[in-house]
Tab-separated table of C-alpha atoms in Angstrom:
chain	number	residue	atom	x	y	z
W	1	MET	CA	-206.929	-93.940	-142.824
W	2	ILE	CA	-209.003	-91.571	-140.710
W	3	GLN	CA	-208.673	-87.799	-141.270
W	4	PHE	CA	-209.867	-85.146	-138.879
W	5	THR	CA	-208.761	-81.881	-137.328
W	6	LEU	CA	-206.988	-82.267	-133.999
W	7	ASN	CA	-206.341	-79.090	-132.033
W	8	GLY	CA	-206.526	-77.017	-135.188
W	9	LYS	CA	-204.279	-79.232	-137.311
W	10	ARG	CA	-205.367	-81.737	-139.946
W	11	VAL	CA	-204.253	-85.253	-139.022
W	12	ARG	CA	-204.396	-88.603	-140.774
W	13	LEU	CA	-204.183	-91.671	-138.582
W	14	ASP	CA	-203.804	-95.194	-139.861
W	15	VAL	CA	-205.864	-96.881	-137.161
W	16	PRO	CA	-208.772	-99.330	-137.120
W	17	ALA	CA	-212.100	-97.550	-137.669
W	18	ASP	CA	-213.522	-99.014	-134.458
W	19	MET	CA	-210.612	-97.880	-132.261
W	20	PRO	CA	-211.868	-95.580	-129.504
W	21	LEU	CA	-210.883	-91.977	-130.183
W	22	LEU	CA	-209.130	-91.888	-126.799
W	23	TRP	CA	-206.530	-94.427	-127.911
W	24	ALA	CA	-206.073	-92.777	-131.305
W	25	ILE	CA	-205.366	-89.479	-129.539
W	26	ARG	CA	-203.105	-90.922	-126.841
W	27	ASP	CA	-201.267	-93.706	-128.656
W	28	HIS	CA	-201.132	-92.459	-132.244
W	29	ALA	CA	-201.239	-88.655	-131.948
W	30	ASN	CA	-199.159	-88.778	-128.724
W	31	LEU	CA	-201.393	-86.356	-126.835
W	32	THR	CA	-201.622	-87.828	-123.349
W	33	GLY	CA	-203.522	-85.063	-121.557
W	34	THR	CA	-206.813	-86.850	-122.187
W	35	LYS	CA	-207.063	-89.559	-119.560
W	36	PHE	CA	-208.447	-93.087	-119.474
W	37	GLY	CA	-210.715	-93.456	-116.485
W	38	CYS	CA	-213.492	-96.019	-116.461
W	39	GLY	CA	-213.560	-97.008	-120.138
W	40	ILE	CA	-217.365	-97.016	-120.206
W	41	GLY	CA	-218.078	-93.305	-120.592
W	42	GLN	CA	-219.191	-92.824	-116.999
W	43	CYS	CA	-216.359	-90.869	-115.342
W	44	GLY	CA	-215.587	-88.147	-117.911
W	45	ALA	CA	-211.794	-88.306	-117.565
W	46	CYS	CA	-211.594	-88.803	-121.337
W	47	THR	CA	-213.708	-85.750	-122.260
W	48	VAL	CA	-212.729	-83.934	-125.453
W	49	HIS	CA	-214.658	-81.546	-127.693
W	50	LEU	CA	-216.144	-82.811	-130.953
W	51	ASP	CA	-217.021	-79.753	-133.046
W	52	GLY	CA	-217.153	-77.824	-129.764
W	53	ALA	CA	-219.358	-80.220	-127.795
W	54	PRO	CA	-218.011	-82.373	-124.963
W	55	VAL	CA	-217.908	-86.102	-125.729
W	56	ARG	CA	-216.437	-89.164	-124.021
W	57	SER	CA	-213.556	-90.267	-126.233
W	58	CYS	CA	-213.348	-93.740	-124.680
W	59	GLN	CA	-216.710	-94.653	-126.197
W	60	LEU	CA	-216.435	-92.873	-129.544
W	61	PRO	CA	-215.015	-94.861	-132.478
W	62	VAL	CA	-212.419	-92.834	-134.332
W	63	SER	CA	-214.374	-93.358	-137.572
W	64	ALA	CA	-217.137	-91.145	-136.094
W	65	VAL	CA	-214.837	-88.112	-136.119
W	66	ALA	CA	-213.745	-88.315	-139.770
W	67	GLY	CA	-213.784	-84.795	-141.184
W	68	LYS	CA	-214.686	-83.246	-137.829
W	69	ALA	CA	-212.795	-81.082	-135.332
W	70	ILE	CA	-211.492	-82.548	-132.079
W	71	THR	CA	-210.072	-80.361	-129.341
W	72	THR	CA	-208.195	-81.908	-126.423
W	73	ILE	CA	-206.912	-80.367	-123.210
W	74	GLU	CA	-203.674	-79.618	-125.062
W	75	GLY	CA	-205.684	-77.640	-127.612
W	76	VAL	CA	-207.235	-75.357	-125.033
W	77	SER	CA	-204.290	-75.054	-122.682
W	78	ALA	CA	-201.313	-74.282	-124.881
W	79	PRO	CA	-200.042	-70.682	-124.850
W	80	SER	CA	-200.866	-70.566	-128.542
W	81	SER	CA	-204.167	-72.375	-128.210
W	82	ALA	CA	-205.575	-74.227	-131.194
W	83	LEU	CA	-208.664	-72.099	-130.745
W	84	PRO	CA	-208.887	-68.691	-132.438
W	85	THR	CA	-208.378	-65.954	-129.815
W	86	LYS	CA	-211.835	-64.480	-130.478
W	87	ASP	CA	-213.481	-67.896	-130.180
W	88	ARG	CA	-215.828	-68.047	-127.173
W	89	ARG	CA	-214.330	-71.417	-126.214
W	90	ALA	CA	-210.850	-69.856	-126.183
W	91	ARG	CA	-212.059	-67.086	-123.857
W	92	ALA	CA	-213.851	-69.648	-121.672
W	93	ALA	CA	-210.755	-71.883	-121.614
W	94	LYS	CA	-208.538	-69.027	-120.487
W	95	ALA	CA	-211.009	-67.998	-117.771
W	96	VAL	CA	-211.445	-71.602	-116.563
W	97	GLN	CA	-207.722	-72.303	-116.390
W	98	SER	CA	-207.071	-69.061	-114.566
W	99	ALA	CA	-209.844	-69.732	-112.038
W	100	TRP	CA	-208.664	-73.331	-111.577
W	101	THR	CA	-205.209	-72.043	-110.659
W	102	ARG	CA	-206.370	-69.171	-108.411
W	103	LEU	CA	-208.744	-71.431	-106.446
W	104	ASP	CA	-206.295	-74.334	-106.332
W	105	VAL	CA	-208.980	-76.715	-107.607
W	106	VAL	CA	-206.755	-79.672	-108.386
W	107	GLN	CA	-206.056	-82.313	-105.774
W	108	CYS	CA	-204.718	-85.496	-107.418
W	109	GLY	CA	-205.434	-84.012	-110.838
W	110	TYR	CA	-206.312	-87.176	-112.735
W	111	CYS	CA	-209.842	-86.110	-113.698
W	112	GLN	CA	-209.036	-82.450	-114.232
W	113	SER	CA	-208.492	-82.449	-117.992
W	114	GLY	CA	-211.997	-83.877	-118.411
W	115	GLN	CA	-213.400	-81.493	-115.798
W	116	ILE	CA	-211.844	-78.505	-117.560
W	117	MET	CA	-213.081	-79.609	-120.978
W	118	SER	CA	-216.652	-79.898	-119.649
W	119	ALA	CA	-216.394	-76.539	-117.854
W	120	VAL	CA	-215.081	-74.829	-120.996
W	121	ALA	CA	-217.950	-76.237	-123.069
W	122	LEU	CA	-220.453	-75.086	-120.431
W	123	LEU	CA	-219.120	-71.521	-120.270
W	124	ALA	CA	-218.788	-71.252	-124.047
W	125	ASP	CA	-222.512	-71.963	-124.341
W	126	ASN	CA	-223.688	-70.386	-121.076
W	127	PRO	CA	-221.394	-67.664	-119.707
W	128	SER	CA	-223.572	-67.145	-116.598
W	129	PRO	CA	-224.477	-70.622	-115.355
W	130	SER	CA	-226.506	-71.258	-112.219
W	131	ASP	CA	-225.541	-73.943	-109.715
W	132	ALA	CA	-228.103	-76.213	-111.394
W	133	ASP	CA	-226.580	-75.517	-114.824
W	134	ILE	CA	-223.138	-76.383	-113.469
W	135	ASP	CA	-224.399	-79.547	-111.794
W	136	THR	CA	-226.058	-80.674	-115.019
W	137	ALA	CA	-223.061	-79.898	-117.236
W	138	MET	CA	-220.562	-81.472	-114.858
W	139	ALA	CA	-222.676	-84.486	-113.828
W	140	GLY	CA	-220.739	-86.839	-116.086
W	141	ASN	CA	-217.358	-85.909	-114.638
W	142	VAL	CA	-216.367	-87.824	-111.538
W	143	CYS	CA	-213.677	-86.623	-109.131
W	144	ARG	CA	-212.475	-89.282	-106.706
W	145	CYS	CA	-210.961	-86.544	-104.524
W	146	ALA	CA	-214.403	-84.881	-104.281
W	147	THR	CA	-213.237	-81.403	-105.254
W	148	TYR	CA	-216.732	-80.612	-106.535
W	149	HIS	CA	-217.176	-77.516	-104.355
W	150	ARG	CA	-213.907	-76.055	-105.659
W	151	ILE	CA	-214.834	-76.949	-109.246
W	152	ARG	CA	-218.202	-75.190	-108.897
W	153	ALA	CA	-216.553	-72.148	-107.296
W	154	ALA	CA	-213.979	-71.994	-110.091
W	155	ILE	CA	-216.689	-72.151	-112.761
W	156	HIS	CA	-218.522	-69.272	-111.077
W	157	GLU	CA	-215.278	-67.298	-110.848
W	158	ALA	CA	-214.506	-67.992	-114.504
W	159	ALA	CA	-218.021	-66.803	-115.384
W	160	ARG	CA	-217.396	-63.565	-113.453
W	161	ASP	CA	-214.101	-63.130	-115.311
W	162	LEU	CA	-215.877	-63.583	-118.645
W	163	SER	CA	-218.575	-61.123	-117.609
W	164	SER	CA	-216.113	-58.469	-116.460
W	165	ALA	CA	-214.070	-58.892	-119.644
W	166	LYS	CA	-217.154	-57.886	-121.653
W	167	ALA	CA	-217.677	-54.721	-119.614
């Protein structure tokens, strides 16, 4: 039995300790927003937050998250987000999702939950990223539709939103 916090709620899953977190989330917690992409941690479609940091859930055994906090795309995108409203990740998530919508970032959409999770982690830690910062933070997220220019523009717009919200 593995216990951890998933989107703000304590969960106990009766799964093998070596099961990748991705499958525990999708098949046992029934949260399917986190996607399976390459299965080798190279595409980023399976990105979730482990104690606030982006990780590839397809390569992380569920036993590694015992007692820790996992946030999925459902946790940052629900109207009543799992994140406290004053949490910097919650503010970043709201700004990212709003910018993604305004700039119509999504094409096929398959990679977008992982892209958003990486962007939220970036802006939570660095609310004014440079192009180089964005490239570094997003380097592990592959988009087969090549929407990288729209993703970068949306991250900059989300950063402006966060900056203006402080003023």
